[in-house]
């Protein structure tokens, strides 16, 4: 009966461990964007998620990928000059030729100036300049973009141009853009350019004018870099990096409403980021919490007698926690694995297994510890029988000793009688001989 109750209790405890987050879902602030993700760059944990695997259009956030391919080719030769092609005149504004000056085809820009034009003011013709100075055509450059995307982990994206102008076959997901944003942050050239609020854009021969970052948060609220995007089909988009109190978070909102002045998406991203820095994790498994039992086999009388089993409660060595977003709740589960241990190996706090929980990018593990010393438990359980065995053993030993001693004494007494008889016979024989001689 006790074993049955213990098994039922353990089963109920396991259910509580597997489903505690249902009542502790992370409360992501309401936003206008249809897809969003916020994540910790240091721990790789997802904090907030909203439809992160939904197919969306990235608009000019695409230029972060364009910049990555460009950096691979030109980060060691930033002062080299790129030629402005005729194709640059064919893309719709924002554009250098429209917003600053109608420069002639063949104008030369340094690679560094073109990176600033690409990332700060998000000029579409800058992306064409980059593409056609790296590859033979924009289509060939798009192939390089897709190769780079796969390399950094973007498995559900496809790119057909360098600017992000709309094409039905030019798409991504919020989850994929997380990898892009992190890769851009880890690129020193991109990070340096993206951290600026403004820049004097120059050609080889003249200064064209001051360009300003489209990132309204740069230098504010802990924002250190970011990229905006907009097309009618993509809506307002933003991907940014924020640092506060030694932590670095990335946050992305896609397909937000177009409010004309591009304020709404920044208000939403700030709400999300402020909340994310304060968000507490859900405890999936507490330190010292009992998670179940293991069963060990033993022979109470060593090699003799039947094999018995003992159920040993198991506890967690440390805490496992995660952010209670929809992805973690639906995809992550607590897995308990146990080692093959013998009874003599199981002592208090000895490692008997492992508890783990796997998120999209992170697997968290803690040891499972025994709560009892099996040898001591066996001794306590069978103490009376052990005492009886000892007493019987002592009794048998004493009996054997007594019998052995008595046998030895009888043998000794018999030997003495025989020797006495022999001596007496010799005495009679000698006396008879003496009488005969007389």
Protein backbone atom coordinates (compact mmCIF):
# COMPACT_ATOMS: atom_id res chain seq x y z
CA UNK A 1 0.00 0.00 0.00
CA UNK A 2 2.82 2.40 0.88
CA UNK A 3 4.55 1.68 -2.44
CA UNK A 4 1.33 2.39 -4.34
CA UNK A 5 0.83 5.73 -2.57
CA UNK A 6 4.45 6.66 -3.21
CA UNK A 7 4.09 5.92 -6.94
CA UNK A 8 0.88 7.96 -7.18
CA UNK A 9 2.49 10.90 -5.36
CA UNK A 10 5.53 10.75 -7.62
CA UNK A 11 3.32 10.69 -10.73
CA UNK A 12 1.36 13.74 -9.57
CA UNK A 13 4.60 15.56 -8.73
CA UNK A 14 5.96 14.81 -12.18
CA UNK A 15 2.81 16.25 -13.79
CA UNK A 16 3.27 19.44 -11.79
CA UNK A 17 6.88 19.66 -12.91
CA UNK A 18 6.01 19.17 -16.56
CA UNK A 19 3.19 21.71 -16.70
CA UNK A 20 3.86 24.53 -14.21
CA UNK A 21 4.25 27.26 -16.83
CA UNK A 22 0.64 27.10 -17.98
CA UNK A 23 -0.28 29.46 -15.17
CA UNK A 24 2.92 31.52 -15.44
CA UNK A 25 3.03 32.62 -19.06
CA UNK A 26 5.23 35.64 -19.76
CA UNK A 27 3.05 38.71 -20.19
CA UNK A 28 4.40 40.28 -23.37
CA UNK A 29 3.11 43.85 -23.79
CA UNK A 30 0.49 44.41 -26.45
CA UNK A 31 2.03 45.53 -29.75
CA UNK A 32 0.76 46.38 -33.21
CA UNK A 33 3.22 44.13 -35.02
CA UNK A 34 2.00 40.74 -36.13
CA UNK A 35 5.32 39.00 -35.43
CA UNK A 36 7.95 39.69 -32.79
CA UNK A 37 10.85 38.17 -30.89
CA UNK A 38 12.97 39.38 -27.98
CA UNK A 39 16.03 37.42 -26.90
CA UNK A 40 19.13 37.48 -24.71
CA UNK A 41 22.30 37.57 -26.84
CA UNK A 42 24.48 36.24 -24.03
CA UNK A 43 22.39 33.28 -22.88
CA UNK A 44 20.62 32.63 -26.24
CA UNK A 45 17.29 32.47 -24.40
CA UNK A 46 14.03 33.61 -25.97
CA UNK A 47 12.24 36.05 -23.66
CA UNK A 48 9.15 37.09 -25.65
CA UNK A 49 7.73 35.47 -28.77
CA UNK A 50 4.81 36.31 -31.02
CA UNK A 51 4.25 34.23 -34.14
CA UNK A 52 8.00 33.93 -34.65
CA UNK A 53 7.81 31.27 -37.38
CA UNK A 54 5.27 33.13 -39.49
CA UNK A 55 6.39 34.02 -43.02
CA UNK A 56 6.88 37.81 -43.24
CA UNK A 57 8.56 40.38 -45.48
CA UNK A 58 11.69 41.98 -43.96
CA UNK A 59 11.76 45.20 -46.02
CA UNK A 60 15.01 47.12 -45.40
CA UNK A 61 16.09 44.93 -42.49
CA UNK A 62 17.35 42.95 -45.49
CA UNK A 63 20.22 45.45 -45.66
CA UNK A 64 21.78 43.88 -42.55
CA UNK A 65 22.32 40.74 -44.61
CA UNK A 66 23.57 42.84 -47.54
CA UNK A 67 26.01 44.47 -45.11
CA UNK A 68 27.22 41.08 -43.83
CA UNK A 69 28.06 39.85 -47.35
CA UNK A 70 29.66 43.23 -48.09
CA UNK A 71 31.72 43.05 -44.88
CA UNK A 72 33.00 39.60 -45.81
CA UNK A 73 34.38 41.08 -49.03
CA UNK A 74 35.47 44.58 -47.97
CA UNK A 75 36.08 44.76 -44.20
CA UNK A 76 39.84 44.62 -44.86
CA UNK A 77 39.68 47.21 -47.65
CA UNK A 78 37.28 49.89 -46.44
CA UNK A 79 39.14 52.67 -48.24
CA UNK A 80 38.86 51.08 -51.66
CA UNK A 81 36.47 52.74 -54.08
CA UNK A 82 33.21 51.38 -55.49
CA UNK A 83 31.67 52.61 -58.72
CA UNK A 84 28.08 53.86 -58.84
CA UNK A 85 26.30 51.87 -61.63
CA UNK A 86 23.43 52.79 -63.95
CA UNK A 87 21.23 50.27 -62.10
CA UNK A 88 21.44 52.52 -59.03
CA UNK A 89 19.29 55.08 -60.81
CA UNK A 90 16.56 52.53 -61.44
CA UNK A 91 15.61 51.77 -57.82
CA UNK A 92 12.96 53.78 -56.02
CA UNK A 93 13.92 56.21 -53.24
CA UNK A 94 15.14 56.42 -50.53
CA UNK A 95 18.25 56.91 -52.64
CA UNK A 96 21.42 58.92 -52.75
CA UNK A 97 20.48 60.35 -56.14
CA UNK A 98 17.09 61.48 -54.79
CA UNK A 99 17.66 62.47 -51.17
CA UNK A 100 21.08 64.07 -51.51
CA UNK A 101 22.29 64.81 -55.04
CA UNK A 102 21.67 63.47 -58.50
CA UNK A 103 25.15 62.07 -58.91
CA UNK A 104 26.33 60.79 -62.28
CA UNK A 105 26.87 57.13 -63.10
CA UNK A 106 30.52 56.22 -62.47
CA UNK A 107 30.80 58.29 -59.28
CA UNK A 108 33.18 56.61 -56.84
CA UNK A 109 32.51 56.01 -53.14
CA UNK A 110 34.76 54.40 -50.56
CA UNK A 111 33.53 51.08 -49.20
CA UNK A 112 33.19 52.70 -45.78
CA UNK A 113 31.04 55.55 -47.09
CA UNK A 114 28.82 53.06 -48.87
CA UNK A 115 28.36 51.04 -45.68
CA UNK A 116 27.18 54.24 -43.95
CA UNK A 117 24.77 55.02 -46.80
CA UNK A 118 23.43 51.46 -46.62
CA UNK A 119 22.87 51.23 -42.85
CA UNK A 120 22.17 54.77 -41.63
CA UNK A 121 19.87 56.28 -44.25
CA UNK A 122 18.94 52.91 -45.77
CA UNK A 123 19.46 54.15 -49.32
CA UNK A 124 18.20 51.60 -51.84
CA UNK A 125 20.72 52.60 -54.50
CA UNK A 126 23.51 52.00 -51.95
CA UNK A 127 22.46 48.36 -51.81
CA UNK A 128 22.71 48.17 -55.60
CA UNK A 129 26.18 49.73 -55.52
CA UNK A 130 27.27 47.11 -53.00
CA UNK A 131 25.69 44.23 -54.91
CA UNK A 132 27.19 45.11 -58.31
CA UNK A 133 30.65 45.79 -56.92
CA UNK A 134 30.72 42.42 -55.15
CA UNK A 135 28.95 40.25 -57.74
CA UNK A 136 28.24 40.41 -61.48
CA UNK A 137 24.53 41.03 -60.95
CA UNK A 138 22.06 41.63 -58.15
CA UNK A 139 20.72 38.10 -58.72
CA UNK A 140 24.24 36.70 -58.25
CA UNK A 141 24.61 38.81 -55.11
CA UNK A 142 21.28 37.44 -53.84
CA UNK A 143 22.74 33.95 -54.15
CA UNK A 144 25.58 35.06 -51.87
CA UNK A 145 22.99 36.48 -49.47
CA UNK A 146 21.12 33.19 -49.31
CA UNK A 147 24.36 31.28 -48.73
CA UNK A 148 25.24 33.65 -45.90
CA UNK A 149 21.73 33.35 -44.47
CA UNK A 150 21.99 29.57 -44.25
CA UNK A 151 25.48 29.86 -42.77
CA UNK A 152 24.24 31.93 -39.83
CA UNK A 153 21.16 29.76 -39.20
CA UNK A 154 18.38 31.36 -41.27
CA UNK A 155 16.69 28.21 -42.53
CA UNK A 156 13.28 29.60 -43.44
CA UNK A 157 14.21 32.66 -45.47
CA UNK A 158 14.79 33.57 -49.11
CA UNK A 159 16.21 36.76 -50.58
CA UNK A 160 16.02 37.96 -54.18
CA UNK A 161 17.42 41.49 -53.91
CA UNK A 162 19.86 43.51 -51.82
CA UNK A 163 17.52 46.31 -50.77
CA UNK A 164 14.45 44.55 -49.35
CA UNK A 165 12.06 46.09 -51.87
CA UNK A 166 8.98 43.92 -52.06
CA UNK A 167 8.96 40.64 -53.90
CA UNK A 168 6.64 37.78 -52.98
CA UNK A 169 9.62 35.43 -53.02
CA UNK A 170 11.65 37.66 -50.69
CA UNK A 171 10.68 36.58 -47.18
CA UNK A 172 11.88 35.54 -43.74
CA UNK A 173 10.63 34.96 -40.16
CA UNK A 174 11.17 36.79 -36.90
CA UNK A 175 13.08 33.76 -35.65
CA UNK A 176 15.44 33.85 -38.63
CA UNK A 177 15.97 37.59 -38.26
CA UNK A 178 17.17 36.93 -34.72
CA UNK A 179 20.20 35.16 -36.22
CA UNK A 180 20.73 38.00 -38.68
CA UNK A 181 20.59 40.66 -35.98
CA UNK A 182 23.05 38.75 -33.81
CA UNK A 183 25.46 38.23 -36.72
CA UNK A 184 25.30 41.94 -37.58
CA UNK A 185 25.96 42.85 -33.94
CA UNK A 186 29.00 40.56 -33.91
CA UNK A 187 30.46 42.21 -37.02
CA UNK A 188 32.73 45.09 -35.83
CA UNK A 189 32.29 47.20 -38.99
CA UNK A 190 28.49 46.92 -39.03
CA UNK A 191 28.26 47.57 -35.30
CA UNK A 192 30.47 50.66 -35.55
CA UNK A 193 28.51 52.19 -38.44
CA UNK A 194 25.10 51.32 -36.94
CA UNK A 195 26.00 53.02 -33.65
CA UNK A 196 26.20 56.47 -35.28
CA UNK A 197 23.42 59.05 -35.35
CA UNK A 198 24.71 60.87 -38.40
CA UNK A 199 27.52 60.94 -40.96
CA UNK A 200 28.84 63.23 -43.68
CA UNK A 201 28.54 61.15 -46.81
CA UNK A 202 31.26 61.77 -49.39
CA UNK A 203 32.20 60.65 -52.85
CA UNK A 204 35.81 60.49 -53.97
CA UNK A 205 35.59 64.14 -55.04
CA UNK A 206 32.97 65.87 -52.92
CA UNK A 207 30.84 65.87 -49.78
CA UNK A 208 27.21 65.12 -50.59
CA UNK A 209 25.74 66.07 -47.23
CA UNK A 210 24.75 64.90 -43.78
CA UNK A 211 22.84 61.65 -43.52
CA UNK A 212 21.01 60.62 -40.35
CA UNK A 213 20.14 57.24 -38.93
CA UNK A 214 16.57 56.07 -39.44
CA UNK A 215 16.90 54.40 -36.00
CA UNK A 216 15.08 56.81 -33.70
CA UNK A 217 16.36 54.99 -30.61
CA UNK A 218 20.08 55.15 -31.32
CA UNK A 219 21.80 56.46 -28.20
CA UNK A 220 18.55 56.27 -26.21
CA UNK A 221 17.11 53.66 -23.82
CA UNK A 222 20.30 51.59 -24.07
CA UNK A 223 20.00 51.15 -27.84
CA UNK A 224 23.38 50.65 -29.49
CA UNK A 225 22.31 49.68 -33.02
CA UNK A 226 19.25 48.90 -35.08
CA UNK A 227 17.75 48.74 -38.54
CA UNK A 228 14.38 49.95 -39.73
CA UNK A 229 12.33 48.72 -42.65
CA UNK A 230 9.14 49.60 -44.47
CA UNK A 231 7.17 48.59 -47.53
CA UNK A 232 3.41 48.58 -47.90
CA UNK A 233 3.38 44.78 -47.75
CA UNK A 234 5.91 44.46 -44.89
CA UNK A 235 4.53 47.26 -42.74
CA UNK A 236 6.78 49.05 -40.27
CA UNK A 237 9.65 46.88 -39.06
CA UNK A 238 12.49 47.35 -36.61
CA UNK A 239 15.33 45.19 -35.28
CA UNK A 240 17.49 46.60 -32.50
CA UNK A 241 20.08 45.79 -29.84
CA UNK A 242 19.76 47.20 -26.30
CA UNK A 243 22.25 47.09 -23.43
CA UNK A 244 21.40 47.72 -19.79
CA UNK A 245 23.09 46.71 -16.54
CA UNK A 246 25.52 44.35 -18.24
CA UNK A 247 22.85 42.55 -20.28
CA UNK A 248 22.40 42.64 -24.05
CA UNK A 249 18.98 42.00 -25.56
CA UNK A 250 17.83 41.91 -29.16
CA UNK A 251 14.28 42.79 -30.10
CA UNK A 252 12.44 42.63 -33.42
CA UNK A 253 8.95 43.77 -34.41
CA UNK A 254 7.60 43.07 -37.89
CA UNK A 255 4.52 44.13 -39.83
CA UNK A 256 3.55 46.93 -37.49
CA UNK A 257 1.09 49.64 -38.50
CA UNK A 258 2.29 52.52 -40.62
CA UNK A 259 1.53 55.67 -38.66
CA UNK A 260 3.15 57.95 -41.22
CA UNK A 261 5.79 59.38 -38.88
CA UNK A 262 7.23 55.97 -37.92
CA UNK A 263 6.76 56.40 -34.18
CA UNK A 264 4.42 53.55 -33.32
CA UNK A 265 6.88 50.71 -33.93
CA UNK A 266 9.46 52.46 -31.74
CA UNK A 267 6.93 52.96 -28.95
CA UNK A 268 6.06 49.26 -29.15
CA UNK A 269 9.68 48.11 -29.18
CA UNK A 270 10.42 50.24 -26.12
CA UNK A 271 7.49 48.70 -24.22
CA UNK A 272 8.72 45.23 -25.11
CA UNK A 273 12.36 45.93 -24.25
CA UNK A 274 11.53 47.64 -20.93
CA UNK A 275 9.39 44.67 -19.95
CA UNK A 276 11.92 42.10 -21.18
CA UNK A 277 14.70 43.48 -18.99
CA UNK A 278 12.39 43.03 -15.99
CA UNK A 279 10.85 39.69 -16.96
CA UNK A 280 11.27 36.88 -14.43
CA UNK A 281 11.80 33.30 -15.43
CA UNK A 282 9.42 30.47 -14.68
CA UNK A 283 10.87 27.86 -12.32
CA UNK A 284 10.53 24.52 -14.02
CA UNK A 285 12.39 22.59 -11.34
CA UNK A 286 13.41 23.87 -7.90
CA UNK A 287 16.63 23.11 -6.10
CA UNK A 288 16.22 20.14 -3.71
CA UNK A 289 12.77 19.41 -5.14
CA UNK A 290 11.90 15.71 -5.30
CA UNK A 291 11.15 14.72 -8.88
CA UNK A 292 10.53 10.99 -8.65
CA UNK A 293 12.05 7.70 -7.52
CA UNK A 294 14.54 5.19 -8.78
CA UNK A 295 14.36 1.48 -8.00
CA UNK A 296 17.50 -0.38 -6.96
CA UNK A 297 17.85 -4.13 -6.49
CA UNK A 298 19.79 -5.79 -3.68
CA UNK A 299 20.21 -9.05 -1.80
CA UNK A 300 19.72 -8.45 1.90
CA UNK A 301 21.69 -11.61 2.78
CA UNK A 302 24.53 -11.08 0.33
CA UNK A 303 24.61 -13.91 -2.20
CA UNK A 304 21.93 -15.86 -0.38
CA UNK A 305 18.19 -15.46 -0.44
CA UNK A 306 15.83 -13.60 -2.81
CA UNK A 307 16.56 -10.30 -4.61
CA UNK A 308 14.61 -7.35 -3.22
CA UNK A 309 13.89 -3.85 -4.55
CA UNK A 310 13.99 -0.45 -2.87
CA UNK A 311 12.49 2.81 -4.14
CA UNK A 312 14.80 5.79 -3.61
CA UNK A 313 13.39 9.36 -3.82
CA UNK A 314 15.41 11.62 -6.14
CA UNK A 315 15.88 15.41 -5.86
CA UNK A 316 17.28 18.15 -8.11
CA UNK A 317 20.75 19.47 -7.36
CA UNK A 318 19.88 22.95 -8.65
CA UNK A 319 17.09 25.01 -10.19
CA UNK A 320 16.03 24.92 -13.84
CA UNK A 321 14.09 27.93 -15.09
CA UNK A 322 13.03 29.47 -18.40
CA UNK A 323 11.06 32.36 -19.80
CA UNK A 324 7.40 31.48 -20.01
CA UNK A 325 6.81 32.50 -23.62
CA UNK A 326 4.58 30.58 -25.99
CA UNK A 327 7.44 28.82 -27.76
CA UNK A 328 9.00 27.52 -24.56
CA UNK A 329 5.67 26.43 -23.13
CA UNK A 330 4.66 24.53 -26.25
CA UNK A 331 8.04 23.06 -27.20
CA UNK A 332 10.08 22.55 -24.03
CA UNK A 333 9.56 19.67 -21.64
CA UNK A 334 11.39 18.36 -18.63
CA UNK A 335 13.25 15.13 -19.35
CA UNK A 336 14.52 12.89 -16.54
CA UNK A 337 17.22 10.32 -17.27
CA UNK A 338 18.71 7.94 -14.73
CA UNK A 339 22.03 6.16 -14.45
CA UNK A 340 22.33 2.41 -14.01
CA UNK A 341 23.51 2.29 -10.39
CA UNK A 342 23.93 -0.51 -7.86
CA UNK A 343 22.63 -0.37 -4.31
CA UNK A 344 26.08 0.05 -2.78
CA UNK A 345 26.74 3.12 -4.98
CA UNK A 346 23.67 5.03 -3.82
CA UNK A 347 24.38 7.30 -0.88
CA UNK A 348 22.91 10.62 0.21
CA UNK A 349 23.52 13.24 -2.55
CA UNK A 350 25.17 10.77 -4.89
CA UNK A 351 24.44 11.49 -8.57
CA UNK A 352 21.89 9.05 -9.95
CA UNK A 353 20.66 10.88 -13.04
CA UNK A 354 20.04 14.13 -14.86
CA UNK A 355 17.15 16.52 -15.47
CA UNK A 356 17.18 18.57 -18.66
CA UNK A 357 15.01 20.97 -20.58
CA UNK A 358 15.73 21.88 -24.19
CA UNK A 359 14.69 25.22 -25.62
CA UNK A 360 15.22 26.25 -29.24
CA UNK A 361 18.85 27.26 -28.73
CA UNK A 362 19.61 26.27 -25.15
CA UNK A 363 19.67 23.03 -23.21
CA UNK A 364 19.70 23.33 -19.43
CA UNK A 365 20.77 20.43 -17.24
CA UNK A 366 21.05 19.66 -13.52
CA UNK A 367 22.11 16.52 -11.69
CA UNK A 368 19.58 14.34 -9.89
CA UNK A 369 20.67 13.26 -6.43
CA UNK A 370 19.71 10.42 -4.16
CA UNK A 371 18.02 11.45 -0.91
CA UNK A 372 18.94 8.32 1.05
CA UNK A 373 21.88 6.06 1.75
CA UNK A 374 20.69 2.70 0.45
CA UNK A 375 23.15 0.65 2.52
CA UNK A 376 21.98 2.33 5.72
CA UNK A 377 18.36 1.90 4.66
CA UNK A 378 18.95 -1.81 4.00
CA UNK A 379 20.58 -2.17 7.43
CA UNK A 380 17.67 -0.40 9.10
CA UNK A 381 15.06 -2.42 7.20
CA UNK A 382 16.61 -5.80 7.96
CA UNK A 383 18.20 -5.03 11.32
CA UNK A 384 16.10 -7.54 13.30
CA UNK A 385 16.85 -10.37 10.91
CA UNK A 386 20.53 -9.44 10.96
CA UNK A 387 20.49 -9.57 14.80
CA UNK A 388 18.78 -12.97 14.70
CA UNK A 389 21.35 -14.21 12.19
CA UNK A 390 24.16 -12.98 14.44
CA UNK A 391 22.61 -14.60 17.50
CA UNK A 392 22.07 -17.88 15.66
CA UNK A 393 25.60 -17.71 14.35
CA UNK A 394 26.99 -17.11 17.83
CA UNK A 395 24.88 -19.95 19.24
CA UNK A 396 26.03 -22.34 16.54
CA UNK A 397 29.62 -21.28 17.02
CA UNK A 398 29.44 -21.78 20.81
CA UNK A 399 27.72 -25.15 20.34
CA UNK A 400 30.36 -26.27 17.90
CA UNK A 401 33.10 -25.11 20.26
CA UNK A 402 31.54 -26.91 23.22
CA UNK A 403 31.10 -30.12 21.25
CA UNK A 404 34.62 -29.85 19.91
CA UNK A 405 36.05 -29.28 23.40
CA UNK A 406 34.10 -32.21 24.83
CA UNK A 407 35.33 -34.48 22.06
CA UNK A 408 38.89 -33.39 22.64
CA UNK A 409 38.50 -33.98 26.39
CA UNK A 410 37.07 -37.46 25.83
CA UNK A 411 39.90 -38.29 23.46
CA UNK A 412 42.43 -37.00 25.96
CA UNK A 413 40.88 -38.98 28.84
CA UNK A 414 40.84 -42.13 26.71
CA UNK A 415 44.47 -41.59 25.74
CA UNK A 416 45.39 -41.20 29.41
CA UNK A 417 43.56 -44.39 30.34
CA UNK A 418 45.30 -46.28 27.61
CA UNK A 419 48.69 -44.97 28.68
CA UNK A 420 47.89 -45.80 32.32
CA UNK A 421 46.84 -49.27 31.33
CA UNK A 422 50.01 -49.78 29.34
CA UNK A 423 52.13 -48.57 32.28
CA UNK A 424 50.27 -50.88 34.66
CA UNK A 425 50.78 -53.84 32.34
CA UNK A 426 54.52 -53.18 32.11
CA UNK A 427 54.67 -53.00 35.92
CA UNK A 428 52.90 -56.39 36.29
CA UNK A 429 55.11 -58.01 33.72
CA UNK A 430 58.31 -56.76 35.35
CA UNK A 431 57.18 -57.88 38.82
CA UNK A 432 56.26 -61.31 37.58
CA UNK A 433 59.66 -61.66 35.90
CA UNK A 434 61.43 -60.66 39.09
CA UNK A 435 59.49 -63.23 41.18
CA UNK A 436 60.31 -65.96 38.69
CA UNK A 437 64.03 -65.28 38.92
CA UNK A 438 63.97 -65.48 42.69
